[in-house]
Tab-separated table of C-alpha atoms in Angstrom:
chain	number	residue	atom	x	y	z
A	1	MET	CA	-0.009	-0.110	0.062
A	2	ASN	CA	1.238	3.491	-1.081
A	3	ILE	CA	0.793	6.935	0.274
A	4	VAL	CA	2.198	10.270	-1.186
A	5	CYS	CA	3.455	12.748	1.234
A	6	LEU	CA	3.748	16.161	-0.181
A	7	ASP	CA	4.791	19.465	0.846
A	8	LEU	CA	2.408	22.573	0.532
A	9	GLU	CA	3.997	25.752	0.290
A	10	GLY	CA	6.270	26.127	-2.755
A	11	VAL	CA	4.615	22.721	-4.049
A	12	LEU	CA	0.991	23.196	-4.126
A	13	VAL	CA	0.467	26.856	-3.286
A	14	PRO	CA	2.859	29.944	-3.024
A	15	GLU	CA	4.883	30.474	0.117
A	16	ILE	CA	2.498	32.062	2.600
A	17	TRP	CA	5.088	34.260	4.477
A	18	ILE	CA	6.378	35.528	1.279
A	19	ALA	CA	2.974	36.755	0.464
A	20	PHE	CA	2.498	38.253	3.589
A	21	ALA	CA	5.829	40.038	3.271
A	22	GLU	CA	5.163	41.628	0.235
A	23	ALA	CA	1.355	42.578	1.459
A	24	SER	CA	2.703	44.106	4.589
A	25	GLY	CA	5.832	45.683	2.981
A	26	ILE	CA	8.332	43.914	5.509
A	27	PRO	CA	10.973	41.947	3.321
A	28	GLU	CA	12.681	40.373	6.306
A	29	LEU	CA	9.393	37.961	6.489
A	30	LYS	CA	10.433	36.656	3.177
A	31	ARG	CA	12.785	34.310	4.892
A	32	THR	CA	11.676	30.687	4.470
A	33	THR	CA	12.663	27.166	5.105
A	34	ARG	CA	14.569	27.426	1.949
A	35	ASP	CA	16.529	29.816	3.575
A	36	GLU	CA	16.585	28.638	7.223
A	37	PRO	CA	16.934	25.047	7.694
A	38	ASP	CA	16.303	25.467	11.852
A	39	TYR	CA	12.296	25.766	12.104
A	40	ASP	CA	12.490	27.027	15.676
A	41	LYS	CA	15.013	29.824	14.744
A	42	LEU	CA	13.027	30.817	11.619
A	43	MET	CA	9.537	30.961	13.775
A	44	LYS	CA	10.733	32.851	16.729
A	45	TYR	CA	12.574	35.222	13.914
A	46	ARG	CA	9.020	35.608	12.274
A	47	LEU	CA	7.045	36.042	15.492
A	48	ASP	CA	9.543	38.686	16.562
A	49	ILE	CA	9.094	40.712	13.674
A	50	LEU	CA	5.306	40.484	13.884
A	51	ASP	CA	5.262	41.693	17.356
A	52	GLN	CA	7.788	44.690	16.369
A	53	HIS	CA	5.228	45.778	13.603
A	54	GLY	CA	1.936	45.050	15.720
A	55	LEU	CA	0.682	42.393	13.290
A	56	GLY	CA	-1.360	39.328	14.354
A	57	LEU	CA	-3.182	36.441	12.878
A	58	LYS	CA	-6.054	38.601	11.271
A	59	GLU	CA	-3.608	40.380	8.983
A	60	ILE	CA	-2.053	37.068	7.764
A	61	GLN	CA	-5.255	35.560	7.127
A	62	GLU	CA	-6.526	38.337	5.175
A	63	THR	CA	-3.582	37.663	2.931
A	64	ILE	CA	-4.091	33.976	2.511
A	65	ALA	CA	-7.750	34.837	1.646
A	66	THR	CA	-6.005	36.291	-1.852
A	67	ILE	CA	-3.690	33.266	-2.309
A	68	ASP	CA	-4.695	30.926	-4.770
A	69	PRO	CA	-3.105	27.539	-5.542
A	70	MET	CA	-0.503	27.264	-8.216
A	71	PRO	CA	-1.767	26.977	-11.587
A	72	GLY	CA	-2.015	23.152	-12.127
A	73	ALA	CA	-1.821	22.380	-8.520
A	74	LYS	CA	-5.471	21.355	-8.138
A	75	GLU	CA	-5.864	19.253	-11.335
A	76	PHE	CA	-2.470	17.429	-10.244
A	77	LEU	CA	-3.784	16.643	-6.510
A	78	ASP	CA	-7.130	15.389	-8.213
A	79	GLU	CA	-5.384	13.216	-10.523
A	80	LEU	CA	-2.904	11.922	-7.770
A	81	ARG	CA	-5.920	11.029	-5.366
A	82	ALA	CA	-7.788	8.968	-8.118
A	83	THR	CA	-4.581	6.860	-8.480
A	84	THR	CA	-3.338	6.600	-4.966
A	85	GLN	CA	-3.507	7.967	-1.530
A	86	ALA	CA	-1.973	11.302	-0.664
A	87	VAL	CA	-1.401	13.553	2.351
A	88	ILE	CA	-0.047	16.904	2.534
A	89	LEU	CA	2.496	17.201	5.376
A	90	SER	CA	3.249	20.912	5.993
A	91	ASP	CA	4.981	22.967	8.667
A	92	THR	CA	2.160	25.683	8.123
A	93	PHE	CA	-0.396	26.135	10.768
A	94	SER	CA	-3.889	24.837	10.688
A	95	GLN	CA	-5.190	28.694	11.106
A	96	PHE	CA	-3.371	29.516	7.868
A	97	ALA	CA	-4.129	26.288	5.861
A	98	LYS	CA	-8.079	25.970	6.077
A	99	PRO	CA	-9.096	28.286	3.080
A	100	LEU	CA	-6.196	26.780	1.192
A	101	MET	CA	-7.445	23.462	1.587
A	102	GLU	CA	-10.953	24.439	0.316
A	103	LYS	CA	-9.582	25.690	-2.676
A	104	LEU	CA	-7.459	22.564	-3.356
A	105	GLY	CA	-10.581	20.382	-2.742
A	106	TRP	CA	-10.159	19.332	0.655
A	107	PRO	CA	-7.020	16.876	0.697
A	108	ALA	CA	-5.899	15.513	4.178
A	109	ILE	CA	-3.402	17.690	5.850
A	110	PHE	CA	-1.244	17.356	8.820
A	111	CYS	CA	0.238	20.821	10.140
A	112	ASN	CA	1.072	22.445	13.244
A	113	GLU	CA	-1.006	25.042	15.212
A	114	LEU	CA	-0.443	28.626	16.352
A	115	ILE	CA	-1.111	29.893	19.900
A	116	VAL	CA	-2.980	33.131	19.698
A	117	ASP	CA	-4.030	35.423	22.419
A	118	GLU	CA	-7.662	37.313	22.702
A	119	ASN	CA	-6.269	40.005	20.921
A	120	GLY	CA	-5.282	38.094	17.926
A	121	LYS	CA	-1.421	38.421	18.707
A	122	ILE	CA	0.544	35.060	17.894
A	123	THR	CA	2.379	34.439	20.934
A	124	ASP	CA	4.018	30.925	20.253
A	125	TYR	CA	3.436	27.796	17.806
A	126	LYS	CA	2.820	24.167	18.759
A	127	LEU	CA	4.484	21.520	16.556
A	128	ARG	CA	2.149	18.159	16.229
A	129	CYS	CA	5.617	16.269	16.907
A	130	GLU	CA	9.250	16.441	16.922
A	131	LYS	CA	10.734	16.246	13.431
A	132	THR	CA	6.930	16.608	11.935
A	133	LYS	CA	7.525	15.245	8.440
A	134	LEU	CA	10.055	12.771	8.908
A	135	THR	CA	8.034	11.394	12.392
A	136	THR	CA	5.003	11.182	10.117
A	137	VAL	CA	6.662	9.130	7.219
A	138	ARG	CA	7.864	6.959	9.801
A	139	ALA	CA	4.815	6.256	11.600
A	140	LEU	CA	2.582	5.656	8.188
A	141	GLN	CA	5.382	3.303	7.328
A	142	SER	CA	4.901	1.618	11.038
A	143	CYS	CA	1.272	1.355	9.669
A	144	GLY	CA	2.142	-0.796	6.822
A	145	PHE	CA	2.229	1.861	3.946
A	146	GLU	CA	5.182	2.426	1.537
A	147	THR	CA	5.808	6.260	1.298
A	148	ILE	CA	6.468	8.367	-1.814
A	149	ALA	CA	7.531	12.055	-0.878
A	150	SER	CA	7.721	15.465	-2.621
A	151	GLY	CA	8.850	18.760	-1.502
A	152	ASP	CA	11.007	21.811	-2.205
A	153	SER	CA	13.134	22.764	0.959
A	154	PHE	CA	15.413	21.842	3.680
A	155	ASN	CA	12.562	20.697	5.858
A	156	ASP	CA	11.143	18.027	3.196
A	157	LEU	CA	14.622	16.405	2.732
A	158	ALA	CA	14.038	13.707	5.780
A	159	MET	CA	10.923	12.790	4.632
A	160	ILE	CA	12.275	12.390	0.844
A	161	GLN	CA	15.073	10.206	2.001
A	162	ALA	CA	13.309	8.045	4.548
A	163	SER	CA	10.707	7.213	1.557
A	164	LYS	CA	11.052	4.338	-1.006
A	165	ALA	CA	10.851	7.108	-3.536
A	166	GLY	CA	11.247	10.771	-3.299
A	167	PHE	CA	11.646	13.885	-5.424
A	168	LEU	CA	12.453	17.682	-5.576
A	169	PHE	CA	9.942	19.814	-6.821
A	170	ARG	CA	10.605	23.309	-8.224
A	171	ALA	CA	13.495	23.289	-5.228
A	172	PRO	CA	15.991	25.982	-5.562
A	173	ASP	CA	19.281	25.295	-7.226
A	174	SER	CA	21.367	25.377	-4.155
A	175	ILE	CA	19.367	22.279	-2.823
A	176	LYS	CA	19.391	20.428	-6.223
A	177	ALA	CA	23.266	20.968	-6.023
A	178	ASP	CA	23.561	19.740	-2.557
A	179	TYR	CA	21.271	16.496	-3.038
A	180	PRO	CA	22.232	15.469	-6.644
A	181	ASP	CA	21.133	11.988	-5.817
A	182	ILE	CA	17.417	13.204	-5.289
A	183	PRO	CA	15.309	13.367	-8.836
A	184	ALA	CA	14.048	16.925	-9.276
A	185	CYS	CA	11.538	18.255	-11.532
A	186	ASP	CA	9.554	21.387	-12.320
A	187	THR	CA	6.264	20.606	-13.704
A	188	TYR	CA	3.214	18.616	-12.394
A	189	ASP	CA	3.116	16.389	-15.506
A	190	GLU	CA	6.958	15.423	-14.614
A	191	LEU	CA	5.854	14.848	-10.910
A	192	LEU	CA	3.028	13.010	-11.551
A	193	THR	CA	4.860	10.646	-13.791
A	194	LEU	CA	7.773	10.146	-11.351
A	195	ILE	CA	5.014	9.214	-8.746
A	196	LYS	CA	3.416	6.743	-11.097
A	197	SER	CA	6.725	5.038	-11.991
A	198	ALA	CA	7.365	4.363	-8.077
A	199	LEU	CA	3.976	3.148	-7.304
């Protein structure tokens, strides 16, 4: 039994923090997991910037409401889900993901949770588990699934390498250069072909 594990941002939808950086005019928020391998360090950096500017969940959700899936993403996901089981493994947050999942046809997603106070200030975040993507892939494997994984960032490498097949999708040249053993592609047709060949 196979299950495909996909990253969300950069694979199916644009990067939420980059979109918010552009909408808010705060270029420092463009930093993502493509730039910073240490997720805790990255999130503390983001929350500090939000606090400095007096921005909270409401403002980010207003930006998310304007984000659409990447062209072809929903069709890719629909065809993939008609072929095999798939789940999105993301380091985003449930408060960010819901409107995007609606636009993608409500696929299953495992993600994290923001801690928000009564004024809408994001005070902290809570991971589902340690090493969320790798831990989830290992758990699926322990349930009898063979995993196939795809993503674009540092935080996807562990789940890709732990799976029976894994692919980089629209990854930066720096990551592709550092991991030449991982097949890389840039179109949904190519990714679907690679996944189907691994089933």
